[in-house]
Amino acid sequence: MEFRNPDTKGHQRVRPMRRIGFRDSEDGSLIIFSLYVLICMMLAIGISLDTVRFEYTRAKLQATLDRAVLAAADLDQVLDPEDVVTDYFEKAGLSQQLVSVTVSQGVNYRTVSAEAEAVVDTMMIDMLGMDTMSVPATGEANETLGDMEIALVLDNSGSMGENNDERMNLLIPAAQEFIDTIIVEDDDSDDDDTVGSTMVAIVPFATQVNVGEELFEQYTTTEDHNSSHCVTFDASQYGEAALDTRSELRQVAHFDPYYYNSYVKLPVCPSDENREITLWSSDADYLKGKIGDMSAEGSTSIEIGTKWGLTMLDPGTQDVLEALAEGGLVDTDLIGQPFDYDRDNTRKVLVVMSDGENTTSYDVNDDYRSGDSPLFVYDGTYSHEYTSGSNTYYYVKKSRDSYWSYTPYGGGDAKQMTWPELWEDMSVTYYTYNFLQKMYGGSYMDYYYDIVDVTGSNTKKSRTSTVCQAAKDAGILVFTIGMDTYGDGDDTLEDCATESTYFYDVESVDISNAFQSIALQINQLRLTQ
């Protein structure tokens, strides 16, 4: 480039000017790039480390939570479900991370859900404005049991019939509504397999339990008579869930220990069909019809009713059910039940309802149970044999007259009665007053207690506790309902229940609410499956 100097007269060639600042040095540019790459790598490594720490914490948290809810949801788990979850987290050193535990359960299902959250301090991500990362974990476990086997043990004692059957008139519709709630009819829907089956047996009880001839014949008994069908249990049998069909059971005598009558007004063992055990069924209408036929009379024997309720749920009764099914008395679809106690997808429930405490039960002592009695009868007139030394006399009672004779009234045509035949004709009090007291003197009540075996309320209370414990030990859920009960009645029924919360202490008018509460617990699975 040339400049002309205006102060000169001529031209002078000037050297080109050097371009300064138009070209910088490139030394060190690779270092800057390397630093940039290094920073990115360190940041990536830091993010990776934070991510690994996040994932490690999440995996540990989730694994602990999954194990905890699975253990807590197990229906065989006897500990409180929430306590189980808490314990798992404490042992894993994560107790501070457990946020909440939710438990939902009914008779045949349990659902446990939990939430947990941990906070991880970041190492490098904080450069991006994240000082911490939240690590959430949630889980839910559910165990359900679809098949239900239920025994309803219902008080049919005389107090249920007081005030024109007031309590019985409340019990019947309440129990019928219970049946409608727990038995889900097959509607051919896609969910039928989740509903499961429901099998129910009904055990009405008063002084005794009328087993019914067909069920009675499946057991080995003393077979003292055929007028009614009740049995007694010894103390050891109350502590056992099973009732062996081969072990001989003592048949209860058919007799009236209550009234003074020349006939049997109120036998210890009722023979009426409407007081029999209702055999296993899944037919709601059939079961409700049996409940509707119930009637009230007699004393209160909660222990005997509960023993038969337990028997109707025990798998040792499978052969009995099968035999009755083959005889057309039980639906063949139920063969194979009652299921084993450890069968998956099955729950057994015992519901025991009473309006009072155990009172007294009766039987006849051995010397007066079988064989020939000393009483002869002819044309409605009784003659009682009396032996003095080598002489035999007869005390004849004809209508209101009585006399002694060397022969029974009717002579050789008079029939000697067996003890069971005698007790079918007259009450114990009538016999001891009109014959033994008249013949031998003393008090007829002394003779009465020589004949009658009395089991008192304290013994019966202890046996109730024993049989209820046997049911609970077998894994059966026991619900109890006290209808206007108090004192020993409340204590006995609360002790019988699986837990105190399974005992419903209600007034008569609230009996329906108690049954519905139990039914809804049983049926919740079918509503939420």
XYZ file of C-alpha atoms in Angstrom:
529
model
C 0.000 0.000 0.000
C 1.429 3.437 -0.930
C 1.022 6.840 0.782
C 1.658 10.113 -0.749
C 3.162 12.637 1.528
C 1.544 15.912 0.784
C 4.503 17.780 2.125
C 6.794 16.375 -0.449
C 6.961 17.205 -3.930
C 7.582 13.913 -5.330
C 6.547 10.487 -4.764
C 8.172 8.198 -2.266
C 7.477 4.422 -2.020
C 6.587 3.468 1.497
C 6.811 -0.103 2.873
C 3.456 -1.804 3.530
C 2.173 -1.579 7.054
C 2.120 -4.837 9.106
C -1.347 -6.029 9.999
C -1.437 -6.087 13.729
C -4.362 -7.822 15.625
C -5.908 -9.513 12.668
C -4.226 -12.868 13.360
C -4.026 -14.328 16.992
C -1.817 -17.100 18.210
C -3.533 -20.605 18.438
C -1.257 -21.909 21.164
C -3.311 -23.522 24.170
C -6.626 -24.043 22.356
C -6.410 -27.845 22.765
C -5.964 -27.439 26.508
C -9.213 -25.525 26.795
C -11.076 -28.167 24.834
C -9.562 -30.925 26.947
C -10.607 -29.140 30.116
C -14.116 -28.864 28.781
C -14.238 -32.583 27.934
C -12.784 -33.438 31.334
C -15.404 -31.396 33.108
C -18.139 -33.125 31.107
C -16.650 -36.532 31.917
C -16.412 -35.726 35.612
C -19.964 -34.489 35.571
C -21.124 -37.656 33.785
C -19.232 -39.823 36.262
C -20.713 -37.859 39.135
C -24.216 -38.216 37.727
C -23.574 -41.934 37.256
C -22.420 -42.265 40.850
C -25.463 -40.380 42.085
C -27.664 -42.573 39.903
C -26.043 -45.751 41.237
C -26.499 -44.541 44.809
C -30.112 -43.664 44.008
C -30.779 -47.068 42.469
C -29.027 -48.928 45.307
C -31.149 -47.090 47.875
C -34.299 -47.639 45.840
C -33.604 -51.368 45.406
C -32.905 -51.838 49.121
C -35.970 -49.835 50.079
C -38.247 -51.635 47.635
C -36.937 -55.098 48.518
C -37.478 -54.443 52.226
C -40.956 -53.080 51.577
C -41.932 -56.041 49.357
C -40.791 -58.587 51.925
C -42.536 -56.701 54.714
C -45.956 -56.431 53.073
C -45.843 -60.060 51.909
C -45.154 -61.251 55.451
C -47.775 -58.940 56.932
C -50.478 -59.985 54.441
C -50.071 -63.674 55.249
C -53.330 -64.808 56.875
C -51.370 -67.208 59.060
C -49.457 -64.251 60.471
C -50.686 -63.814 64.051
C -48.855 -60.533 64.729
C -50.325 -57.146 63.967
C -49.689 -56.497 60.236
C -48.489 -52.928 60.803
C -46.068 -54.123 63.473
C -44.693 -56.717 61.055
C -43.924 -54.072 58.412
C -42.363 -51.770 60.992
C -40.178 -54.575 62.311
C -38.850 -55.382 58.837
C -37.804 -51.765 58.307
C -36.201 -51.509 61.731
C -34.114 -54.625 61.156
C -33.004 -53.257 57.766
C -31.977 -49.961 59.362
C -34.635 -48.124 57.389
C -37.158 -47.288 60.086
C -36.894 -43.539 59.334
C -37.794 -44.162 55.707
C -41.168 -45.861 56.368
C -43.891 -43.335 55.604
C -47.186 -45.217 56.044
C -48.774 -48.655 56.367
C -52.390 -49.396 55.411
C -54.130 -52.619 56.400
C -57.490 -53.813 55.123
C -58.747 -57.183 56.229
C -61.821 -59.318 56.631
C -62.501 -62.879 57.670
C -60.956 -64.407 54.564
C -58.628 -61.760 53.161
C -55.934 -59.310 54.154
C -54.421 -56.520 52.072
C -51.349 -54.645 53.291
C -49.929 -51.654 51.431
C -47.031 -49.448 52.447
C -45.129 -46.377 51.288
C -41.524 -45.509 52.014
C -39.230 -42.664 50.986
C -35.496 -42.036 51.361
C -33.457 -38.887 50.613
C -30.054 -39.249 48.910
C -27.553 -36.353 49.062
C -26.065 -35.755 45.615
C -22.334 -35.576 44.892
C -22.242 -33.912 41.495
C -25.793 -33.306 40.408
C -25.917 -30.462 42.910
C -23.973 -28.544 40.278
C -27.215 -28.643 38.341
C -29.146 -27.302 41.308
C -30.202 -30.657 42.803
C -28.808 -31.033 46.300
C -30.868 -34.171 47.097
C -32.847 -36.851 45.338
C -36.065 -38.394 46.711
C -36.249 -42.214 46.508
C -39.851 -43.468 46.676
C -41.063 -47.071 47.146
C -44.589 -48.453 47.295
C -45.953 -51.961 47.518
C -49.085 -53.947 48.197
C -49.666 -57.594 49.026
C -52.970 -59.430 49.294
C -53.934 -62.890 50.454
C -57.489 -64.023 49.917
C -59.424 -67.158 50.702
C -62.364 -67.874 48.481
C -63.997 -70.986 49.944
C -65.964 -70.539 53.143
C -67.198 -73.183 55.595
C -69.448 -71.796 58.310
C -71.192 -73.298 61.319
C -73.988 -71.263 62.898
C -74.507 -72.266 66.535
C -77.782 -70.664 67.627
C -79.416 -70.528 71.051
C -82.869 -72.136 71.059
C -83.277 -72.235 74.847
C -86.472 -71.313 76.672
C -85.373 -67.751 77.409
C -85.355 -67.095 73.655
C -89.101 -67.695 73.744
C -89.942 -65.343 76.608
C -92.402 -62.493 76.011
C -94.134 -64.211 73.104
C -90.912 -65.363 71.446
C -89.563 -61.811 71.379
C -85.911 -62.777 71.042
C -86.556 -65.680 68.692
C -88.596 -63.390 66.455
C -85.582 -61.079 66.239
C -83.021 -63.847 65.805
C -84.748 -65.605 62.912
C -84.768 -62.718 60.386
C -81.284 -61.635 61.492
C -79.853 -65.096 60.842
C -81.747 -65.375 57.554
C -80.326 -62.054 56.395
C -76.888 -63.349 57.359
C -77.405 -66.320 55.024
C -78.454 -64.039 52.163
C -75.322 -61.957 52.629
C -72.721 -64.721 52.820
C -74.059 -67.013 50.101
C -73.351 -65.501 46.712
C -75.486 -67.157 44.074
C -73.809 -68.444 40.919
C -74.604 -65.920 38.197
C -72.352 -67.508 35.533
C -70.166 -64.404 35.511
C -66.471 -64.436 34.706
C -65.706 -63.830 38.364
C -67.252 -67.007 39.725
C -63.854 -68.583 40.404
C -62.883 -65.663 42.634
C -66.083 -65.832 44.633
C -65.471 -69.330 45.977
C -67.988 -71.649 47.554
C -69.887 -71.236 50.808
C -71.053 -74.198 52.871
C -73.148 -73.709 56.010
C -74.320 -76.000 58.818
C -76.744 -74.847 61.527
C -76.617 -76.140 65.103
C -79.605 -75.163 67.288
C -78.914 -75.836 70.955
C -80.768 -75.717 74.253
C -80.196 -78.219 77.077
C -78.849 -80.557 74.418
C -78.287 -80.716 70.655
C -80.632 -82.847 68.599
C -78.192 -84.497 66.216
C -80.904 -85.997 64.031
C -81.292 -89.702 63.322
C -79.327 -89.746 60.055
C -76.267 -87.951 61.442
C -76.542 -89.851 64.732
C -76.306 -93.170 62.875
C -72.933 -92.194 61.419
C -71.380 -92.366 64.891
C -70.797 -95.237 67.282
C -73.127 -94.771 70.257
C -74.489 -96.744 73.180
C -77.856 -96.927 71.318
C -79.949 -97.023 74.493
C -83.184 -96.018 72.739
C -84.573 -94.605 69.509
C -86.791 -91.836 70.881
C -84.335 -88.975 70.365
C -80.766 -88.504 69.251
C -78.421 -86.599 71.548
C -75.036 -87.557 72.969
C -72.864 -86.427 75.839
C -69.151 -85.717 75.631
C -66.509 -86.429 78.231
C -64.121 -83.697 79.331
C -61.305 -84.785 76.993
C -63.512 -84.615 73.890
C -64.104 -80.901 74.388
C -60.391 -80.322 73.909
C -60.297 -82.085 70.539
C -61.410 -80.626 67.222
C -62.151 -84.037 65.719
C -64.983 -86.354 66.762
C -64.016 -89.941 65.998
C -66.906 -91.878 64.474
C -65.463 -95.126 65.875
C -65.229 -94.070 69.522
C -68.406 -94.892 71.419
C -70.478 -91.888 72.420
C -72.916 -92.009 75.300
C -76.482 -91.463 74.140
C -78.491 -89.103 76.303
C -81.514 -90.730 77.901
C -84.883 -89.587 76.638
C -86.393 -88.242 79.850
C -87.935 -85.182 81.480
C -85.982 -83.846 84.488
C -88.031 -80.664 84.767
C -91.744 -81.252 85.313
C -93.996 -83.271 87.574
C -96.097 -85.078 84.981
C -97.291 -88.582 84.229
C -95.960 -87.956 80.725
C -92.838 -86.439 79.189
C -93.495 -82.744 78.718
C -89.972 -81.427 78.116
C -87.351 -84.070 77.296
C -83.696 -83.166 77.693
C -83.115 -84.228 74.097
C -85.802 -82.806 71.802
C -87.031 -85.073 69.052
C -88.716 -82.411 66.931
C -87.366 -82.117 63.400
C -87.200 -78.326 63.646
C -84.658 -78.661 66.461
C -82.243 -80.933 64.582
C -78.825 -79.966 63.261
C -79.220 -78.678 59.718
C -76.747 -80.634 57.604
C -74.258 -78.901 55.331
C -75.766 -76.923 52.480
C -75.069 -74.096 50.036
C -78.753 -73.530 49.304
C -79.715 -70.183 50.831
C -83.466 -70.799 50.619
C -83.153 -74.197 52.294
C -81.012 -72.804 55.108
C -83.325 -69.846 55.672
C -86.295 -72.202 55.827
C -84.589 -74.245 58.548
C -83.828 -71.105 60.526
C -87.441 -69.997 60.181
C -88.655 -73.261 61.740
C -86.617 -72.908 64.939
C -88.413 -72.839 68.296
C -87.384 -72.048 71.860
C -87.455 -74.413 74.831
C -85.049 -75.830 77.411
C -81.894 -74.830 79.256
C -78.637 -73.434 77.878
C -75.625 -75.574 76.913
C -73.250 -73.408 74.904
C -70.466 -75.970 75.200
C -72.466 -78.785 73.578
C -73.659 -76.552 70.745
C -70.125 -75.293 70.110
C -68.731 -78.840 70.137
C -71.144 -79.858 67.389
C -70.427 -76.654 65.475
C -66.724 -77.503 65.554
C -67.509 -81.059 64.456
C -69.403 -79.776 61.415
C -66.264 -77.879 60.342
C -63.695 -80.566 61.114
C -62.197 -82.424 58.110
C -62.550 -85.661 60.071
C -66.240 -85.431 59.169
C -65.592 -85.799 55.407
C -66.624 -89.459 55.394
C -69.801 -88.627 57.299
C -70.758 -85.941 54.770
C -70.016 -88.290 51.871
C -72.170 -91.049 53.351
C -75.059 -88.643 53.873
C -74.598 -87.235 50.361
C -74.781 -90.726 48.908
C -78.004 -91.168 50.871
C -79.441 -88.048 49.245
C -79.353 -85.915 52.392
C -76.501 -83.604 51.349
C -75.648 -82.151 47.945
C -73.055 -84.361 46.233
C -71.189 -81.216 45.137
C -70.040 -80.896 48.759
C -68.291 -84.293 48.844
C -64.696 -83.752 49.959
C -65.701 -81.205 52.555
C -65.167 -80.078 55.241
C -61.803 -79.194 53.717
C -58.521 -79.783 55.490
C -57.464 -77.034 57.865
C -54.321 -76.236 55.863
C -56.018 -76.131 52.464
C -55.226 -73.015 50.471
C -58.055 -70.649 49.600
C -60.284 -71.830 52.460
C -61.544 -70.226 55.636
C -63.582 -71.871 58.381
C -65.828 -69.704 60.556
C -67.730 -70.586 63.721
C -70.488 -68.191 64.826
C -71.833 -68.822 68.338
C -74.901 -66.877 69.493
C -76.569 -67.039 72.904
C -78.880 -64.898 75.013
C -77.459 -65.994 78.352
C -74.980 -68.002 80.337
C -74.663 -71.769 80.631
C -77.237 -73.153 83.027
C -77.576 -76.891 83.745
C -77.593 -80.043 81.680
C -78.897 -83.461 82.660
C -78.542 -87.151 81.943
C -79.541 -90.390 83.669
C -77.003 -92.305 85.731
C -75.843 -95.729 84.585
C -78.088 -97.841 86.858
C -81.183 -96.256 85.346
C -80.274 -96.105 81.664
C -80.809 -99.584 80.248
C -82.188 -102.986 81.082
C -85.401 -103.860 82.926
C -86.858 -101.443 85.426
C -88.887 -102.519 88.488
C -92.055 -101.012 86.991
C -94.799 -103.109 85.336
C -97.706 -101.765 83.321
C -101.048 -103.143 82.280
C -103.952 -101.199 80.830
C -102.444 -97.918 81.954
C -101.922 -99.034 85.552
C -98.439 -99.242 87.017
C -97.119 -101.720 89.560
C -93.712 -101.214 91.170
C -91.774 -104.258 92.326
C -90.540 -104.261 95.906
C -88.302 -106.950 97.397
C -87.968 -107.602 101.088
C -85.737 -110.539 101.887
C -87.029 -113.461 99.882
C -90.433 -111.903 99.382
C -91.560 -109.808 96.439
C -94.423 -107.346 96.603
C -95.886 -104.804 94.221
C -96.933 -101.268 94.889
C -99.906 -100.671 92.613
C -100.898 -97.166 91.633
C -104.259 -97.067 89.893
C -105.508 -93.582 89.164
C -105.483 -91.849 92.563
C -105.661 -95.060 94.542
C -102.700 -97.168 95.553
C -102.284 -100.484 97.369
C -99.895 -103.365 97.901
C -100.248 -106.659 96.097
C -98.448 -109.962 95.748
C -98.721 -109.688 91.978
C -98.529 -106.807 89.553
C -101.804 -105.402 88.278
C -102.822 -107.517 85.298
C -100.997 -110.561 86.602
C -99.054 -112.415 83.942
C -100.251 -110.017 81.275
C -98.477 -107.114 82.887
C -95.431 -105.960 80.944
C -92.175 -105.185 82.699
C -90.877 -101.889 81.375
C -87.270 -101.156 80.478
C -85.728 -98.035 81.919
C -85.898 -96.215 78.561
C -89.605 -97.163 78.301
C -90.249 -95.887 81.822
C -88.620 -92.498 81.073
C -90.656 -92.179 77.906
C -93.840 -92.538 79.964
C -93.284 -90.198 82.927
C -90.993 -87.538 84.320
C -88.314 -88.415 86.853
C -90.010 -86.310 89.527
C -93.326 -88.080 88.968
C -91.627 -91.453 89.333
C -89.642 -90.622 92.474
C -92.601 -88.932 94.199
C -95.349 -91.417 93.357
C -93.361 -94.611 93.750
C -90.009 -94.403 95.533
C -91.060 -91.925 98.201
C -94.351 -93.754 98.815
C -92.630 -97.117 99.039
C -89.425 -96.289 100.907
C -90.159 -92.983 102.654
C -87.743 -90.088 102.758
C -87.657 -87.257 100.219
C -88.416 -87.859 96.574
C -85.681 -85.329 95.710
C -83.038 -87.574 97.254
C -84.135 -90.320 94.886
C -84.239 -87.798 92.059
C -80.547 -86.915 92.435
C -79.686 -90.578 92.710
C -81.160 -91.050 89.232
C -80.272 -87.792 87.502
C -76.717 -86.768 86.653
C -76.483 -82.968 86.806
C -73.726 -80.919 85.157
C -73.520 -77.428 86.655
C -72.798 -74.070 85.051
C -69.189 -73.769 86.264
C -68.226 -77.059 84.650
C -70.048 -76.075 81.481
C -68.309 -72.694 81.384
C -64.923 -74.387 81.620
C -65.854 -76.826 78.862
C -67.014 -73.970 76.654
C -63.634 -72.303 77.023
C -61.904 -75.591 76.214
C -63.867 -76.333 73.045
C -63.559 -72.736 71.816
C -59.804 -72.929 72.287
C -59.724 -76.180 70.327
C -61.504 -74.399 67.468
C -59.082 -71.472 67.576
C -56.069 -73.796 67.734
C -57.355 -75.484 64.586
C -57.332 -72.137 62.772
C -61.082 -71.557 62.846
C -62.240 -67.966 63.227
C -64.719 -67.778 66.092
C -67.274 -64.963 66.276
C -69.651 -64.777 69.228
C -72.821 -62.780 69.817
C -74.286 -62.076 73.234
C -77.955 -61.084 73.026
C -78.948 -59.308 76.240
C -76.248 -61.236 78.086
C -74.468 -60.170 81.243
C -72.078 -61.551 83.857
C -70.883 -65.064 83.038
C -72.696 -64.938 79.714
C -70.550 -62.050 78.515
C -67.356 -63.526 79.975
C -67.981 -66.928 78.407
C -68.748 -65.602 74.933
C -65.938 -63.033 74.893
C -63.477 -65.714 75.983
C -64.767 -67.983 73.219
C -64.184 -65.453 70.410
C -60.927 -65.414 68.435
C -60.351 -61.846 69.638
C -62.310 -59.570 71.925
C -63.310 -57.537 68.859
C -64.972 -60.664 67.472
C -67.432 -60.675 70.387
C -70.629 -58.666 69.813
C -72.383 -57.652 73.020
C -75.758 -56.400 71.806
C -79.295 -55.782 72.950
C -82.086 -57.799 71.382
C -83.047 -55.142 68.852
C -79.449 -54.922 67.617
C -79.020 -58.633 66.867
C -79.427 -58.009 63.134
C -76.571 -55.484 63.143
C -74.271 -58.005 64.790
C -75.018 -60.699 62.216
C -74.644 -58.235 59.349
C -71.300 -56.984 60.633
C -69.988 -60.547 60.728
C -71.472 -61.347 57.324
C -69.913 -58.284 55.732
C -66.503 -59.231 57.088
C -66.919 -62.693 55.628
C -68.038 -61.321 52.300
C -65.629 -58.410 51.796
C -63.339 -60.519 49.649
C -66.093 -61.052 47.121
C -66.624 -57.316 46.867
C -62.976 -56.373 46.384
C -61.384 -59.316 44.577
